[in-house]
PDB file of C-alpha atoms in Angstrom:
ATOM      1  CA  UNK A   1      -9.369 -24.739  -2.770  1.00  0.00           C
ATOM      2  CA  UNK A   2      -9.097 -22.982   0.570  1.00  0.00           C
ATOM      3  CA  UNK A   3      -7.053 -20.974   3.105  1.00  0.00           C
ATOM      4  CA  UNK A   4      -5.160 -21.457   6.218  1.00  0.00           C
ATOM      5  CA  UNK A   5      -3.517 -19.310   8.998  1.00  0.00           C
ATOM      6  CA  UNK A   6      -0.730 -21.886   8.981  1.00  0.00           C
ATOM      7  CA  UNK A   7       1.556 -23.007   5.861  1.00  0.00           C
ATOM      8  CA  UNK A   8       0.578 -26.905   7.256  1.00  0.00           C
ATOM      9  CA  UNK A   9      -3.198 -26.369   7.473  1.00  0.00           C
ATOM     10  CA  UNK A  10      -2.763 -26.606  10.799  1.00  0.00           C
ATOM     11  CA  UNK A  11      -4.351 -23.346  11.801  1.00  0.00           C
ATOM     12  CA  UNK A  12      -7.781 -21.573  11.268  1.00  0.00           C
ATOM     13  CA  UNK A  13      -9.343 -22.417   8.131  1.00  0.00           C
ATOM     14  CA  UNK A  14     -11.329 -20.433   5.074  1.00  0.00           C
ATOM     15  CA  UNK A  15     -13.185 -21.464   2.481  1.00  0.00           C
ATOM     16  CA  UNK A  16     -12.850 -20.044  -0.881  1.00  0.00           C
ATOM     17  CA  UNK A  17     -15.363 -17.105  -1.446  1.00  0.00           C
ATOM     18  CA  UNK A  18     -16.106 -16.972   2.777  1.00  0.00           C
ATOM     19  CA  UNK A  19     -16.790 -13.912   4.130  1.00  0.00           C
ATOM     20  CA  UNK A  20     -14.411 -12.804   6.893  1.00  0.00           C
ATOM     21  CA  UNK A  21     -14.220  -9.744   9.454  1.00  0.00           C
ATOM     22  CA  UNK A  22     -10.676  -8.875   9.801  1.00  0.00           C
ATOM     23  CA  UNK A  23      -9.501  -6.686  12.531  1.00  0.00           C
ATOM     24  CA  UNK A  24      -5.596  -7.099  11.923  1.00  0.00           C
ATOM     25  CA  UNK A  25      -3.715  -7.900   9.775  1.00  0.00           C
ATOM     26  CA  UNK A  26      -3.254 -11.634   8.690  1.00  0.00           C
ATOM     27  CA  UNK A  27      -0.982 -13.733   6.279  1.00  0.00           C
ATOM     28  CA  UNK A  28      -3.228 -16.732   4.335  1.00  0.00           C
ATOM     29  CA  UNK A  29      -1.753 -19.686   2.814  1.00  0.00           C
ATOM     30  CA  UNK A  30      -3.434 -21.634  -0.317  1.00  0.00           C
ATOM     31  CA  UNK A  31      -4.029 -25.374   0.215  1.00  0.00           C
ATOM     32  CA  UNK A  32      -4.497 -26.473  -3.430  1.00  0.00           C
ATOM     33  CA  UNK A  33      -6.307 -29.624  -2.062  1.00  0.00           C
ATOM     34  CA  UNK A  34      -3.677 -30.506   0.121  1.00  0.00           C
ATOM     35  CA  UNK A  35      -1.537 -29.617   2.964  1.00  0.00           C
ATOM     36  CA  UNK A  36       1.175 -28.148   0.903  1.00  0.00           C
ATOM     37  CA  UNK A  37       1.143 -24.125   0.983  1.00  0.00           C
ATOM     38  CA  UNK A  38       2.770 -21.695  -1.593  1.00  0.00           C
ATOM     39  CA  UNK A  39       4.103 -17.755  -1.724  1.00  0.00           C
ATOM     40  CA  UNK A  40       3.464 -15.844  -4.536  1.00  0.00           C
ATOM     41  CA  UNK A  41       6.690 -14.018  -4.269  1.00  0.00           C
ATOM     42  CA  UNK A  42       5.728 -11.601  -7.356  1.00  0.00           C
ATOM     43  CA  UNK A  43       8.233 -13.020  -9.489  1.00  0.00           C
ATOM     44  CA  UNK A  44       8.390 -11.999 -13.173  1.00  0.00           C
ATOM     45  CA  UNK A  45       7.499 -15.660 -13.821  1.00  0.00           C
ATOM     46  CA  UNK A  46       4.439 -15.675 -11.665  1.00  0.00           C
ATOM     47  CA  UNK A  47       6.476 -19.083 -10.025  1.00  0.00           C
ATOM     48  CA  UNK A  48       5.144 -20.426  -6.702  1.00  0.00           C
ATOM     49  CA  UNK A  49       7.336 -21.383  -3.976  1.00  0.00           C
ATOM     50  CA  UNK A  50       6.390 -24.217  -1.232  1.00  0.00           C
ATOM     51  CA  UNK A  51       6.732 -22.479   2.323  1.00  0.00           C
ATOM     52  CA  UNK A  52       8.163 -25.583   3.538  1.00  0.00           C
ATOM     53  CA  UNK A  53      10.897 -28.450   2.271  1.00  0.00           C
ATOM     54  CA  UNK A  54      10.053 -31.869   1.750  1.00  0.00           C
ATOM     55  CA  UNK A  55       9.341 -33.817   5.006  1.00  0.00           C
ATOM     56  CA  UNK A  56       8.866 -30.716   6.928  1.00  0.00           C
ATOM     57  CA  UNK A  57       5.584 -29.274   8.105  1.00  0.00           C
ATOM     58  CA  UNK A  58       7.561 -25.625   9.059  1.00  0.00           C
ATOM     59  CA  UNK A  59       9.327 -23.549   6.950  1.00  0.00           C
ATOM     60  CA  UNK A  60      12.371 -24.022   9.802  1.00  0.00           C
ATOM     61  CA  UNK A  61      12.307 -27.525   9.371  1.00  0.00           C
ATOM     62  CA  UNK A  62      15.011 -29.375   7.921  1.00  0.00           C
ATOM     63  CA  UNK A  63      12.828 -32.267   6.069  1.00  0.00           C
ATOM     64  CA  UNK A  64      14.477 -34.958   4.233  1.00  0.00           C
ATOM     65  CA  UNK A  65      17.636 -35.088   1.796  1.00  0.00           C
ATOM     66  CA  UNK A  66      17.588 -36.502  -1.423  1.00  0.00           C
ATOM     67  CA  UNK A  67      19.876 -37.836  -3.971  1.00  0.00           C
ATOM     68  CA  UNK A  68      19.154 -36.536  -7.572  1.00  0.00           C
ATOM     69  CA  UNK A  69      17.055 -38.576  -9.470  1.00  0.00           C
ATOM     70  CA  UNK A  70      16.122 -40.316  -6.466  1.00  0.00           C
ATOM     71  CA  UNK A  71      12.194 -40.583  -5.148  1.00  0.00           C
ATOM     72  CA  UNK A  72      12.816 -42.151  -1.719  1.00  0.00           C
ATOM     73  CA  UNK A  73      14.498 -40.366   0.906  1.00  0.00           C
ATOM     74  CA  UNK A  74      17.692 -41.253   2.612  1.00  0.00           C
ATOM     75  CA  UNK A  75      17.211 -43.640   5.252  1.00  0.00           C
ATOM     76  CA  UNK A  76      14.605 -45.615   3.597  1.00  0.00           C
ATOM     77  CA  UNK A  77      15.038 -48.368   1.770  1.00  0.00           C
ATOM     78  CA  UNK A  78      14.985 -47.371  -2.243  1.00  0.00           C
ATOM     79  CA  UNK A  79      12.335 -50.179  -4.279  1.00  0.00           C
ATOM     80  CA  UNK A  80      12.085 -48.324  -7.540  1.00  0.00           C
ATOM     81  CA  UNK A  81      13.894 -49.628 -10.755  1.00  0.00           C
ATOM     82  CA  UNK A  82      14.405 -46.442 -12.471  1.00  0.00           C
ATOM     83  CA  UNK A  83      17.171 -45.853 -14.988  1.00  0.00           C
ATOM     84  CA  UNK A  84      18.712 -43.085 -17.007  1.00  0.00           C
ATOM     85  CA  UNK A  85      16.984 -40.386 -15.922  1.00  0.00           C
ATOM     86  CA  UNK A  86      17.654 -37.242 -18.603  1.00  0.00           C
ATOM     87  CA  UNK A  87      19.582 -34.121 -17.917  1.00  0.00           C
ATOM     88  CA  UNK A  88      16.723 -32.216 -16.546  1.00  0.00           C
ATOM     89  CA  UNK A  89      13.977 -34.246 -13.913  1.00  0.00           C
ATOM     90  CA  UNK A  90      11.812 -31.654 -13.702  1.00  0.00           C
ATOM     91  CA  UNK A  91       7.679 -32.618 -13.338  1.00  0.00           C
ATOM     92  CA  UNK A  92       9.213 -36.469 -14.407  1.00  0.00           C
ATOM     93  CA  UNK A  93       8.893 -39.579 -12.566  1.00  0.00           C
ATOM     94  CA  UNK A  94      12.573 -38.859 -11.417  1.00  0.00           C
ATOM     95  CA  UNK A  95      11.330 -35.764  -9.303  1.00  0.00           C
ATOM     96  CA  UNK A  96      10.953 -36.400  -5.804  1.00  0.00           C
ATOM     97  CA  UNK A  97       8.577 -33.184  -5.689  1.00  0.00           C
ATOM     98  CA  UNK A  98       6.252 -34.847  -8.052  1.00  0.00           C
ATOM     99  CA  UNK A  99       6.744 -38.365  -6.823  1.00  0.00           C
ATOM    100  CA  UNK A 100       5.891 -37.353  -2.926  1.00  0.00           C
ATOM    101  CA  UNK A 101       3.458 -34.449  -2.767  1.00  0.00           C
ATOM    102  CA  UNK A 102       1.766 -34.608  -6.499  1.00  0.00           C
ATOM    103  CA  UNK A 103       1.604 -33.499 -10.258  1.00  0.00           C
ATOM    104  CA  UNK A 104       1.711 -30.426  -8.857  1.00  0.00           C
ATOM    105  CA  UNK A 105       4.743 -29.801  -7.803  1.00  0.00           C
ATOM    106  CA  UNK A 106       8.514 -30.063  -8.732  1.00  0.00           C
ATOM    107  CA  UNK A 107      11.752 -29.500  -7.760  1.00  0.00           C
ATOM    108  CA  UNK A 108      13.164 -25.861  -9.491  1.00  0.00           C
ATOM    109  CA  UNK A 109      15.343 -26.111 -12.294  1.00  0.00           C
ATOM    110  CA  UNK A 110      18.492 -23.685 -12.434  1.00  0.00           C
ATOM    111  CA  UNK A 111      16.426 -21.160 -14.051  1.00  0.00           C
ATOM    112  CA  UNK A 112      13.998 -21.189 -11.632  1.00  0.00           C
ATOM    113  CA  UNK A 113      16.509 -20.869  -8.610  1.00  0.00           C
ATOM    114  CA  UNK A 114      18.417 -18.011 -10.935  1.00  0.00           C
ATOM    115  CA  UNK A 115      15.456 -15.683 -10.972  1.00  0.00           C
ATOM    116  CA  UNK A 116      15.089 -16.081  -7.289  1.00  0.00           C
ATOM    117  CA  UNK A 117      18.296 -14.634  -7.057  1.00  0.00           C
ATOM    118  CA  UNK A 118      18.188 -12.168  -9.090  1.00  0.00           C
ATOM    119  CA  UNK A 119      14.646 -10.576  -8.204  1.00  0.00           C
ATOM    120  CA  UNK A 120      14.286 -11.267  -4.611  1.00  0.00           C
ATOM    121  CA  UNK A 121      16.215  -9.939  -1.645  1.00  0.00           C
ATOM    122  CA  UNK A 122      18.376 -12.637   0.882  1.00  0.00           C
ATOM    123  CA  UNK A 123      18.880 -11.616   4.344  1.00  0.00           C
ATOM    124  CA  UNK A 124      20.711 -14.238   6.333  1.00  0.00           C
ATOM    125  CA  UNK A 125      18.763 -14.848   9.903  1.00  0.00           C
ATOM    126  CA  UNK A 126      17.143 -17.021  12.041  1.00  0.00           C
ATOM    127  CA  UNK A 127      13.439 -18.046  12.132  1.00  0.00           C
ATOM    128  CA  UNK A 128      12.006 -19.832  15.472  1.00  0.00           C
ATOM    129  CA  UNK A 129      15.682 -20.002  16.301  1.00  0.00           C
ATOM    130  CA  UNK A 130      16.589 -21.846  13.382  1.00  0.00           C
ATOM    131  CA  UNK A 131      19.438 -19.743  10.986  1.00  0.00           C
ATOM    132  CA  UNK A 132      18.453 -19.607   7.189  1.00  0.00           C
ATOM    133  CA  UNK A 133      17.905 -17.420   4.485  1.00  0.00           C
ATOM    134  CA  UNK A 134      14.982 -15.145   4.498  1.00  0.00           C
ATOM    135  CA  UNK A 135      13.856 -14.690   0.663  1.00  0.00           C
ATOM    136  CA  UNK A 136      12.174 -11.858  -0.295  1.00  0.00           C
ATOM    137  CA  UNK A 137      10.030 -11.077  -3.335  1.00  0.00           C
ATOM    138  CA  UNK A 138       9.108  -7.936  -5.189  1.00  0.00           C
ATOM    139  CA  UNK A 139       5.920  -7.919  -3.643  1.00  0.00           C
ATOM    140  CA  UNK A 140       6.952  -7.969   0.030  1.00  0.00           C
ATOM    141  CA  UNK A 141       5.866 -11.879   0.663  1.00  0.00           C
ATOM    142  CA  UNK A 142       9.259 -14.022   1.728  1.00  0.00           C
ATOM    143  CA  UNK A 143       9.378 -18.045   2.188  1.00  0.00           C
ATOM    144  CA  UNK A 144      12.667 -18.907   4.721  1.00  0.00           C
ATOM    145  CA  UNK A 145      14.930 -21.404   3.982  1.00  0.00           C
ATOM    146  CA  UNK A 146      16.470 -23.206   6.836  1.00  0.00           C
ATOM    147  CA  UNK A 147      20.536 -23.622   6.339  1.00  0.00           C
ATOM    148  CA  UNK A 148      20.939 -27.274   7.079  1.00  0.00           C
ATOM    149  CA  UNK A 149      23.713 -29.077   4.810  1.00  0.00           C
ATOM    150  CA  UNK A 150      23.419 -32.041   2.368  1.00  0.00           C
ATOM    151  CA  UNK A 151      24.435 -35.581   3.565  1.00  0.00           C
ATOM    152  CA  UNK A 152      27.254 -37.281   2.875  1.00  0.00           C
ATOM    153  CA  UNK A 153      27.344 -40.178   4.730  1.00  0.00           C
ATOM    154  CA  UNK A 154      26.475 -38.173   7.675  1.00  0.00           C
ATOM    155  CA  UNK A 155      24.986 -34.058   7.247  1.00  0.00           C
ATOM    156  CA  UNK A 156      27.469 -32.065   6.269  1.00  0.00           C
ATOM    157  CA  UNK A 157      28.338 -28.557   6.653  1.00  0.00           C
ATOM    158  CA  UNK A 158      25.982 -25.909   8.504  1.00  0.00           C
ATOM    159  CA  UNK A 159      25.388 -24.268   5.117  1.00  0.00           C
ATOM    160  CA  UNK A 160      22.914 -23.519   2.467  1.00  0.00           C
ATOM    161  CA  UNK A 161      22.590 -26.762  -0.236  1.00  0.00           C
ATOM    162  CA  UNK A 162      19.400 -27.262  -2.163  1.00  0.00           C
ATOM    163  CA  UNK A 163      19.189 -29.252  -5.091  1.00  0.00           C
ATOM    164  CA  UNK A 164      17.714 -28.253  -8.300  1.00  0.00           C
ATOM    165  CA  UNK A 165      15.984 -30.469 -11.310  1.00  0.00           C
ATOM    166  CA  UNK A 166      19.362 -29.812 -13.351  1.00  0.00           C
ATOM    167  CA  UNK A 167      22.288 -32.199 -13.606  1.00  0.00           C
ATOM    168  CA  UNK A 168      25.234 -31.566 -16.181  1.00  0.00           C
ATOM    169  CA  UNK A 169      25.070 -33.796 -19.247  1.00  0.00           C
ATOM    170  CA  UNK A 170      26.249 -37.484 -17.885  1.00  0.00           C
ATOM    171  CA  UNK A 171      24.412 -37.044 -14.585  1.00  0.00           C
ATOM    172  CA  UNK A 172      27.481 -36.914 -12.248  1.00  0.00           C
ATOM    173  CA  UNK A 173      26.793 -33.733 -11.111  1.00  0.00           C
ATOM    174  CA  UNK A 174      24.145 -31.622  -9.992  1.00  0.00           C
ATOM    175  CA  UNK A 175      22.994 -28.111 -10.209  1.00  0.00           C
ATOM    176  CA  UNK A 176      22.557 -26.765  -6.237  1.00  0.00           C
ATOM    177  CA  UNK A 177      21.810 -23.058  -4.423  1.00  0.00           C
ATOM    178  CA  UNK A 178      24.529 -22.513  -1.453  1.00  0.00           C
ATOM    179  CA  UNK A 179      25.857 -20.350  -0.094  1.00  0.00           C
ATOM    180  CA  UNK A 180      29.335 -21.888   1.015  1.00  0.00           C
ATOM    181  CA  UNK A 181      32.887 -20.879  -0.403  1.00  0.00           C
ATOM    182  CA  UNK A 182      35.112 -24.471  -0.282  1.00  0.00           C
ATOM    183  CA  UNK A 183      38.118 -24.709   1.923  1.00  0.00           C
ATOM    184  CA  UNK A 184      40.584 -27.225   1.215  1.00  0.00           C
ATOM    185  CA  UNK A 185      43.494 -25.978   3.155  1.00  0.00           C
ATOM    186  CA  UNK A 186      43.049 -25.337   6.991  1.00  0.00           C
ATOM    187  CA  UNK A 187      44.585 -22.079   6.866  1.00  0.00           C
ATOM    188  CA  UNK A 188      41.720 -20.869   5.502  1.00  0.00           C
ATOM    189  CA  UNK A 189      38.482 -20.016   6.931  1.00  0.00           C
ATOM    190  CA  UNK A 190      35.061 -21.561   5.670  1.00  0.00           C
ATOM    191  CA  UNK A 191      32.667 -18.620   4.581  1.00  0.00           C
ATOM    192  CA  UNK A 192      29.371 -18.071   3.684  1.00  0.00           C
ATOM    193  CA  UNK A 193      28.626 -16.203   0.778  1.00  0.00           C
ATOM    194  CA  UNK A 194      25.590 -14.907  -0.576  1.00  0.00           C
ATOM    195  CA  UNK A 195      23.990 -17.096  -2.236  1.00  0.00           C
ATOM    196  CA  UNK A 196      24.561 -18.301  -5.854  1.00  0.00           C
ATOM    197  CA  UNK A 197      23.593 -21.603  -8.240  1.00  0.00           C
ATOM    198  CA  UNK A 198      26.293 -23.407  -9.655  1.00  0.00           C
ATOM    199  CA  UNK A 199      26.965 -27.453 -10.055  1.00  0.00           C
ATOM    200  CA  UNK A 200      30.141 -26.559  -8.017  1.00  0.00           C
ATOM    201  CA  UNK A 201      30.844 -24.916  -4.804  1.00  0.00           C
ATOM    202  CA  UNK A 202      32.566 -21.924  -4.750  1.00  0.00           C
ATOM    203  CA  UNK A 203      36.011 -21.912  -3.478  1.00  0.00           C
ATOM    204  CA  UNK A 204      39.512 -20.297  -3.036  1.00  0.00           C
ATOM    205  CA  UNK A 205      41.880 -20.761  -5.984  1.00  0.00           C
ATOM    206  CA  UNK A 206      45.081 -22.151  -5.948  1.00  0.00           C
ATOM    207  CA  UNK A 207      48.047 -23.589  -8.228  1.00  0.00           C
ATOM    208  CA  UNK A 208      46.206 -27.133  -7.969  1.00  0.00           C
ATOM    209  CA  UNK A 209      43.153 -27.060 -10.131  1.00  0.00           C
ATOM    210  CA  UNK A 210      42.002 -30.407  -9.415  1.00  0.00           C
ATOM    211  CA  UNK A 211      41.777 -29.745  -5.596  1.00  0.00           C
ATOM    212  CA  UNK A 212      39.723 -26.245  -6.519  1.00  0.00           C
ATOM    213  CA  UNK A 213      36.863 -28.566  -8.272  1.00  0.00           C
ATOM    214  CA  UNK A 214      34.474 -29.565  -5.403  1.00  0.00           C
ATOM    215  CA  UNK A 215      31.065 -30.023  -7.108  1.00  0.00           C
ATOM    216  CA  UNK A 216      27.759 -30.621  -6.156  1.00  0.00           C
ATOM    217  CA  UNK A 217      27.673 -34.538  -6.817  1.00  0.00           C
ATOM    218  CA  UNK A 218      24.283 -36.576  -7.440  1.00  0.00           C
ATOM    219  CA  UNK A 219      25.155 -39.429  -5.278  1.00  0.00           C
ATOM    220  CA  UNK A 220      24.896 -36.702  -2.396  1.00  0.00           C
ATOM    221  CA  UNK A 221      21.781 -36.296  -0.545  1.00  0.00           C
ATOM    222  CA  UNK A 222      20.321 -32.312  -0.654  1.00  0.00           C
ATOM    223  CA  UNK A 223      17.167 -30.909   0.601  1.00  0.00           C
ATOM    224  CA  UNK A 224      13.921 -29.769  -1.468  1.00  0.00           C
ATOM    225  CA  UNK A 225      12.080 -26.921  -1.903  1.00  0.00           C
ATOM    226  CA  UNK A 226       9.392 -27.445  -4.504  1.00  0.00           C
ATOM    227  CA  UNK A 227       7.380 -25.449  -6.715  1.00  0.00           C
ATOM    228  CA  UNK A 228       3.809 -25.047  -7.862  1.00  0.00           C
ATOM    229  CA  UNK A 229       4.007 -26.391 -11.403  1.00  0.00           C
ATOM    230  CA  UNK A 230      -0.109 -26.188 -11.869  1.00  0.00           C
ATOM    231  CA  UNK A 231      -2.913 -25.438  -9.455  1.00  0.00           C
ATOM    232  CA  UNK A 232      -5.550 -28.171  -8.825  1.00  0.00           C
TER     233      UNK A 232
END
């Protein structure tokens, strides 16, 4: 195990037990053995977040989407001849966490995503120009995550959509954190909301309940930000 300056390893490095002079203060990240970093956001549940999402480097970038279940991003070419994945993927060969950076990591579960709501604090900003939600824990640490969309067919909506491990019971649906209240009528202006975890997006109510039900569908392509599951 060491350190790094930068959440890539692309900054100064430390070995772990080297003795350092420091003359200001100075923000480390863990490389468990590769070039994946982690917060400790002092959750009750001790759970690690990545600083960065899949396919991204920064913790501004955008990375790649995913469809539930799947391993290869969109965009490439998908080889694998998996089947019937269960209701929850998490740490399975169905997790795209697992799958592309290692055993040790996954994609969050509902739970997971549902304590980061309720212990940490969400400010809406922008990091190196890029808006997102800064996430802070208990402890003061924060990991940013970039608003970017989902794809469908092309990326939609400037909004916050990451997928979690959690699908409902026939695997139609998935379990995402937004932060975007639905607008099916043009009268009506699209609004972001703080954010929440649901396998639906929020939305206005009307007499029609079919056109109030816009959820979160697997076939849909979300960013990832994974988890520590175990350290190396």
């Amino acid at each position: 195990m060491g350190w790094n300056t930068e959440s890539d390893g692309s900054g100064t490095s430390y070995k772990e037990n080297q003795l350092v002079t420091i003359t200001e203060d100075i923000t480390l990240y863990a490389m468990w053995g590769s070039k994946y970093g982690y917060v400790d956001l002092g959750l009750p549940s001790g759970l690690l977040w990545a600083t960065c999402n899949i396919g991204s480097n920064r913790p501004e970038g955008p990375g790649h989407f995913f469809k539930w279940s799947k391993t290869t991003r969109i965009g490439v070419t998908d080889t694998t001849t998996l089947s019937s994945p269960p209701a929850v993927i998490y740490h399975t060969q169905y997790d795209a966490a697992t799958i592309n950076w290692g055993d040790n990591w996954a994609i969050p579960t509902k739970e997971h995503f549902t304590e980061l709501l309720e212990f940490a604090n969400w400010t809406y900003t922008t990091y190196n120009d890029v808006a997102g939600w800064k996430v802070s824990g208990p402890n003061g640490n924060s990991i940013f995550l970039p608003t970017i969309g989902y794809y469908n067919s092309t990326i939609s909506a400037d909004y916050l959509f990451y997928s979690s491990s959690t699908s409902n019971n026939s695997g139609e649906y998935v379990y995402c954190l937004c932060d975007y209240k639905y607008n099916a009528y043009a009268d009506v202006v699209h609004v972001r909301k703080y954010p929440y975890v649901d396998m639906e997006m929020d939305y206005y109510r009307t007499t029609n309940a079919a056109e109030n039900f816009r959820p979160f569908y697997t076939k849909d392509g979300y960013p990832i930000r994974p988890i520590l599951v175990e350290q190396e």
